mmCIF file of C-alpha atoms in Angstrom:
data_model
loop_
_atom_site.group_PDB
_atom_site.id
_atom_site.type_symbol
_atom_site.label_atom_id
_atom_site.label_comp_id
_atom_site.label_asym_id
_atom_site.label_seq_id
_atom_site.Cartn_x
_atom_site.Cartn_y
_atom_site.Cartn_z
ATOM 1 C CA UNK P 1 0.023 0.025 -0.052
ATOM 2 C CA UNK P 2 1.190 3.596 -0.793
ATOM 3 C CA UNK P 3 -0.089 6.490 1.229
ATOM 4 C CA UNK P 4 0.802 9.989 0.211
ATOM 5 C CA UNK P 5 1.231 13.083 2.415
ATOM 6 C CA UNK P 6 1.209 16.211 0.309
ATOM 7 C CA UNK P 7 3.415 19.121 1.252
ATOM 8 C CA UNK P 8 0.421 21.373 1.678
ATOM 9 C CA UNK P 9 -0.977 19.024 4.353
ATOM 10 C CA UNK P 10 2.031 19.349 6.711
ATOM 11 C CA UNK P 11 2.051 21.131 10.002
ATOM 12 C CA UNK P 12 3.311 24.745 9.971
ATOM 13 C CA UNK P 13 5.278 26.630 12.602
ATOM 14 C CA UNK P 14 6.521 30.234 11.906
ATOM 15 C CA UNK P 15 8.299 32.225 14.442
ATOM 16 C CA UNK P 16 9.621 34.934 11.995
ATOM 17 C CA UNK P 17 13.229 33.779 12.114
ATOM 18 C CA UNK P 18 12.150 30.182 11.600
ATOM 19 C CA UNK P 19 9.626 28.858 9.009
ATOM 20 C CA UNK P 20 9.247 25.093 9.625
ATOM 21 C CA UNK P 21 6.961 22.534 7.819
ATOM 22 C CA UNK P 22 6.394 19.292 9.786
ATOM 23 C CA UNK P 23 5.748 16.049 8.066
ATOM 24 C CA UNK P 24 4.917 14.536 11.423
ATOM 25 C CA UNK P 25 3.635 15.727 14.752
ATOM 26 C CA UNK P 26 6.220 18.076 16.302
ATOM 27 C CA UNK P 27 6.151 20.825 18.948
ATOM 28 C CA UNK P 28 2.740 22.597 18.990
ATOM 29 C CA UNK P 29 1.675 20.755 15.877
ATOM 30 C CA UNK P 30 -0.234 17.553 16.818
ATOM 31 C CA UNK P 31 -1.942 15.170 14.502
ATOM 32 C CA UNK P 32 -2.680 11.604 15.865
ATOM 33 C CA UNK P 33 -2.776 10.292 12.242
ATOM 34 C CA UNK P 34 0.822 11.509 11.679
ATOM 35 C CA UNK P 35 2.945 10.614 14.691
ATOM 36 C CA UNK P 36 5.776 9.157 12.726
ATOM 37 C CA UNK P 37 6.351 6.077 10.587
ATOM 38 C CA UNK P 38 8.117 3.013 11.968
ATOM 39 C CA UNK P 39 11.277 4.364 13.577
ATOM 40 C CA UNK P 40 11.156 7.608 11.535
ATOM 41 C CA UNK P 41 9.823 10.282 13.973
ATOM 42 C CA UNK P 42 10.483 13.732 12.428
ATOM 43 C CA UNK P 43 11.088 15.356 9.125
ATOM 44 C CA UNK P 44 11.115 19.154 9.494
ATOM 45 C CA UNK P 45 11.671 21.309 6.477
ATOM 46 C CA UNK P 46 13.262 24.312 8.143
ATOM 47 C CA UNK P 47 14.118 27.775 6.761
ATOM 48 C CA UNK P 48 16.085 30.110 8.966
ATOM 49 C CA UNK P 49 16.854 33.776 8.455
ATOM 50 C CA UNK P 50 20.441 35.063 8.361
ATOM 51 C CA UNK P 51 22.253 34.989 11.740
ATOM 52 C CA UNK P 52 19.296 33.338 13.580
ATOM 53 C CA UNK P 53 18.991 29.825 14.941
ATOM 54 C CA UNK P 54 18.399 27.302 17.670
ATOM 55 C CA UNK P 55 20.068 28.338 20.952
ATOM 56 C CA UNK P 56 21.684 25.581 23.079
ATOM 57 C CA UNK P 57 19.188 22.852 23.952
ATOM 58 C CA UNK P 58 19.269 19.110 24.846
ATOM 59 C CA UNK P 59 18.322 15.805 23.251
ATOM 60 C CA UNK P 60 18.347 12.217 24.481
ATOM 61 C CA UNK P 61 18.114 8.790 22.872
ATOM 62 C CA UNK P 62 17.431 10.066 19.287
ATOM 63 C CA UNK P 63 19.433 9.766 15.989
ATOM 64 C CA UNK P 64 19.212 13.282 14.510
ATOM 65 C CA UNK P 65 20.091 13.798 10.912
ATOM 66 C CA UNK P 66 20.474 17.273 9.250
ATOM 67 C CA UNK P 67 20.715 17.616 5.551
ATOM 68 C CA UNK P 68 21.596 21.098 4.224
ATOM 69 C CA UNK P 69 19.786 22.162 1.136
ATOM 70 C CA UNK P 70 20.813 25.863 0.930
ATOM 71 C CA UNK P 71 23.275 27.971 3.005
ATOM 72 C CA UNK P 72 25.242 26.572 5.916
ATOM 73 C CA UNK P 73 24.742 25.563 9.562
ATOM 74 C CA UNK P 74 27.033 26.608 12.383
ATOM 75 C CA UNK P 75 26.920 23.610 14.848
ATOM 76 C CA UNK P 76 28.253 23.502 18.390
ATOM 77 C CA UNK P 77 27.696 20.682 20.993
ATOM 78 C CA UNK P 78 28.603 19.447 24.464
ATOM 79 C CA UNK P 79 30.903 16.785 22.994
ATOM 80 C CA UNK P 80 33.281 19.443 21.771
ATOM 81 C CA UNK P 81 32.218 19.483 18.139
ATOM 82 C CA UNK P 82 32.375 22.915 16.458
ATOM 83 C CA UNK P 83 31.533 22.525 12.756
ATOM 84 C CA UNK P 84 30.078 24.332 9.732
ATOM 85 C CA UNK P 85 27.871 22.268 7.432
ATOM 86 C CA UNK P 86 27.648 23.685 3.925
ATOM 87 C CA UNK P 87 25.003 22.874 1.345
ATOM 88 C CA UNK P 88 25.039 19.173 0.388
ATOM 89 C CA UNK P 89 26.378 17.939 3.824
ATOM 90 C CA UNK P 90 24.749 15.262 5.916
ATOM 91 C CA UNK P 91 25.177 15.376 9.674
ATOM 92 C CA UNK P 92 24.287 12.569 12.177
ATOM 93 C CA UNK P 93 24.234 13.433 15.792
ATOM 94 C CA UNK P 94 23.498 10.423 18.059
ATOM 95 C CA UNK P 95 22.139 12.056 21.333
ATOM 96 C CA UNK P 96 22.441 8.781 23.259
ATOM 97 C CA UNK P 97 22.616 9.295 27.077
ATOM 98 C CA UNK P 98 22.379 13.037 26.575
ATOM 99 C CA UNK P 99 23.807 15.862 24.565
ATOM 100 C CA UNK P 100 23.212 19.641 24.191
ATOM 101 C CA UNK P 101 23.862 21.618 20.961
ATOM 102 C CA UNK P 102 23.096 24.790 19.109
ATOM 103 C CA UNK P 103 22.440 25.243 15.447
ATOM 104 C CA UNK P 104 22.543 28.692 13.702
ATOM 105 C CA UNK P 105 22.547 29.999 10.240
ATOM 106 C CA UNK P 106 26.187 30.513 9.613
ATOM 107 C CA UNK P 107 25.620 33.452 7.355
ATOM 108 C CA UNK P 108 24.647 36.985 8.307
ATOM 109 C CA UNK P 109 23.285 37.746 4.850
ATOM 110 C CA UNK P 110 21.972 34.488 3.239
ATOM 111 C CA UNK P 111 19.081 32.271 4.254
ATOM 112 C CA UNK P 112 19.543 28.641 5.506
ATOM 113 C CA UNK P 113 17.333 25.833 4.400
ATOM 114 C CA UNK P 114 17.728 22.269 5.715
ATOM 115 C CA UNK P 115 15.822 19.067 6.633
ATOM 116 C CA UNK P 116 15.853 17.987 10.254
ATOM 117 C CA UNK P 117 15.256 14.250 10.572
ATOM 118 C CA UNK P 118 14.818 12.272 13.794
ATOM 119 C CA UNK P 119 15.047 8.402 13.939
ATOM 120 C CA UNK P 120 14.433 6.556 17.185
ATOM 121 C CA UNK P 121 17.427 4.313 18.005
ATOM 122 C CA UNK P 122 16.880 0.657 18.801
ATOM 123 C CA UNK P 123 19.043 0.758 22.042
ATOM 124 C CA UNK P 124 18.913 3.430 24.677
ATOM 125 C CA UNK P 125 21.697 5.282 26.738
ATOM 126 C CA UNK P 126 24.347 5.038 24.075
ATOM 127 C CA UNK P 127 27.412 7.163 24.026
ATOM 128 C CA UNK P 128 26.624 10.384 22.265
ATOM 129 C CA UNK P 129 28.356 10.703 18.849
ATOM 130 C CA UNK P 130 28.869 13.027 15.866
ATOM 131 C CA UNK P 131 29.405 12.273 12.166
ATOM 132 C CA UNK P 132 29.342 14.640 9.136
ATOM 133 C CA UNK P 133 29.937 13.894 5.361
ATOM 134 C CA UNK P 134 29.226 15.073 1.873
ATOM 135 C CA UNK P 135 28.213 12.226 -0.314
ATOM 136 C CA UNK P 136 28.090 14.216 -3.540
ATOM 137 C CA UNK P 137 25.376 14.545 -6.168
ATOM 138 C CA UNK P 138 25.926 11.415 -8.241
ATOM 139 C CA UNK P 139 22.952 10.285 -10.295
ATOM 140 C CA UNK P 140 21.437 7.104 -8.879
ATOM 141 C CA UNK P 141 21.078 5.734 -5.441
ATOM 142 C CA UNK P 142 23.612 6.745 -2.847
ATOM 143 C CA UNK P 143 23.627 5.144 0.572
ATOM 144 C CA UNK P 144 23.982 7.801 3.297
ATOM 145 C CA UNK P 145 23.467 6.001 6.642
ATOM 146 C CA UNK P 146 23.482 2.229 7.642
ATOM 147 C CA UNK P 147 23.420 0.336 10.924
ATOM 148 C CA UNK P 148 27.032 -0.774 10.316
ATOM 149 C CA UNK P 149 28.572 2.303 8.810
ATOM 150 C CA UNK P 150 29.783 0.179 5.941
ATOM 151 C CA UNK P 151 31.435 1.686 2.817
ATOM 152 C CA UNK P 152 32.013 5.081 4.456
ATOM 153 C CA UNK P 153 28.299 5.609 5.419
ATOM 154 C CA UNK P 154 27.147 7.309 8.538
ATOM 155 C CA UNK P 155 26.579 4.729 11.343
ATOM 156 C CA UNK P 156 23.010 5.019 12.729
ATOM 157 C CA UNK P 157 21.910 3.207 15.838
ATOM 158 C CA UNK P 158 18.754 1.710 14.330
ATOM 159 C CA UNK P 159 18.160 -1.082 11.774
ATOM 160 C CA UNK P 160 17.377 1.483 9.167
ATOM 161 C CA UNK P 161 19.011 2.775 6.001
ATOM 162 C CA UNK P 162 18.936 6.277 4.476
ATOM 163 C CA UNK P 163 19.664 6.811 0.803
ATOM 164 C CA UNK P 164 19.719 9.768 -1.558
ATOM 165 C CA UNK P 165 18.132 9.115 -4.844
ATOM 166 C CA UNK P 166 18.897 11.400 -7.810
ATOM 167 C CA UNK P 167 17.076 10.511 -11.062
ATOM 168 C CA UNK P 168 17.995 11.933 -14.479
ATOM 169 C CA UNK P 169 15.172 13.302 -16.592
ATOM 170 C CA UNK P 170 12.994 10.680 -18.112
ATOM 171 C CA UNK P 171 14.432 7.858 -16.177
ATOM 172 C CA UNK P 172 13.408 5.291 -13.533
ATOM 173 C CA UNK P 173 14.730 2.921 -10.841
ATOM 174 C CA UNK P 174 13.209 -0.187 -9.355
ATOM 175 C CA UNK P 175 13.611 -0.658 -5.640
ATOM 176 C CA UNK P 176 13.338 -3.980 -3.752
ATOM 177 C CA UNK P 177 11.823 -3.924 -0.283
ATOM 178 C CA UNK P 178 12.182 -6.901 2.086
ATOM 179 C CA UNK P 179 9.029 -8.490 3.051
ATOM 180 C CA UNK P 180 9.269 -7.378 6.709
ATOM 181 C CA UNK P 181 10.415 -3.802 5.894
ATOM 182 C CA UNK P 182 8.742 -0.455 5.268
ATOM 183 C CA UNK P 183 9.871 2.362 2.986
ATOM 184 C CA UNK P 184 9.340 6.136 3.193
ATOM 185 C CA UNK P 185 10.087 8.649 0.412
ATOM 186 C CA UNK P 186 10.503 12.290 0.991
ATOM 187 C CA UNK P 187 10.654 14.430 -2.129
ATOM 188 C CA UNK P 188 13.524 16.938 -2.042
ATOM 189 C CA UNK P 189 13.534 18.424 -5.602
ATOM 190 C CA UNK P 190 11.770 17.815 -8.861
ATOM 191 C CA UNK P 191 8.982 15.220 -9.318
ATOM 192 C CA UNK P 192 8.701 11.481 -9.081
ATOM 193 C CA UNK P 193 5.897 9.006 -9.890
ATOM 194 C CA UNK P 194 5.551 6.097 -7.575
ATOM 195 C CA UNK P 195 3.158 3.554 -9.226
ATOM 196 C CA UNK P 196 1.471 6.427 -11.104
ATOM 197 C CA UNK P 197 1.139 8.640 -7.939
ATOM 198 C CA UNK P 198 2.870 11.976 -8.222
ATOM 199 C CA UNK P 199 5.274 13.393 -5.625
ATOM 200 C CA UNK P 200 6.400 17.041 -5.784
ATOM 201 C CA UNK P 201 8.681 18.956 -3.447
ATOM 202 C CA UNK P 202 7.889 18.386 0.170
ATOM 203 C CA UNK P 203 5.565 15.467 -0.439
ATOM 204 C CA UNK P 204 6.032 12.136 1.393
ATOM 205 C CA UNK P 205 4.985 8.672 0.717
ATOM 206 C CA UNK P 206 4.526 5.616 3.049
ATOM 207 C CA UNK P 207 5.072 2.287 1.500
ATOM 208 C CA UNK P 208 3.958 -0.955 3.334
ATOM 209 C CA UNK P 209 3.350 -4.529 2.216
ATOM 210 C CA UNK P 210 5.135 -3.896 -1.024
ATOM 211 C CA UNK P 211 8.199 -5.923 -2.256
ATOM 212 C CA UNK P 212 8.987 -4.101 -5.475
ATOM 213 C CA UNK P 213 8.416 -0.438 -6.403
ATOM 214 C CA UNK P 214 9.404 1.643 -9.456
ATOM 215 C CA UNK P 215 10.176 5.257 -9.038
ATOM 216 C CA UNK P 216 9.937 7.281 -12.258
ATOM 217 C CA UNK P 217 11.081 10.822 -13.082
ATOM 218 C CA UNK P 218 8.665 11.799 -15.925
ATOM 219 C CA UNK P 219 10.000 15.324 -16.231
ATOM 220 C CA UNK P 220 12.811 17.126 -18.208
ATOM 221 C CA UNK P 221 14.649 18.147 -15.063
ATOM 222 C CA UNK P 222 16.528 16.128 -12.398
ATOM 223 C CA UNK P 223 14.684 14.769 -9.421
ATOM 224 C CA UNK P 224 15.998 14.279 -5.848
ATOM 225 C CA UNK P 225 14.479 12.265 -3.083
ATOM 226 C CA UNK P 226 15.434 10.729 0.334
ATOM 227 C CA UNK P 227 14.676 7.026 0.771
ATOM 228 C CA UNK P 228 14.198 5.437 4.224
ATOM 229 C CA UNK P 229 14.267 1.627 4.490
ATOM 230 C CA UNK P 230 12.717 1.046 7.941
ATOM 231 C CA UNK P 231 11.932 -1.894 10.270
#
């Protein structure tokens, strides 16, 4: 079964400095029909004005992935990591037994746009950790995060895999899903058709009880999506 969630149906939080679209319940946005999907708990599409950001705050027992779409993030945490994430970078912060951090728009003049993704770990009280990498923009399926950290991927504390899909114009890819697994697709750029259902920017699709799915880019421009393989 394929269940679509269109971008226009997401929750909204706007504080002036932050404009955020919530694919799942988060903060003051609550929808009992959209509390997450398997271990995937949060996808927030955040836009932050120049110089603004999230002051120091804490997390515990959550795998937090940031993917920078435009601009750059200035990151600082209680584990001593002080980093700048430019556009195209993926960051995985494992909150584990507890971590505090701040995230700001690193620019005083340019806006910041990034996806904030939370995945629940399958073990609690882990040692906090930090990973950051640019996986490039190669056409096809690029694995970003895995439970083992194999082949240079980010190592996530959950039996889940995150991949970046970039499809050239007028092309398609067939994806195999294990019988006991679920899949979630978040559309980042361009358009995709999943079994004749259209995804545009910000749309999401839950896939359950499906073993083979074909994703098609029917347009004349490149399409980008994040693919979550979930327990």
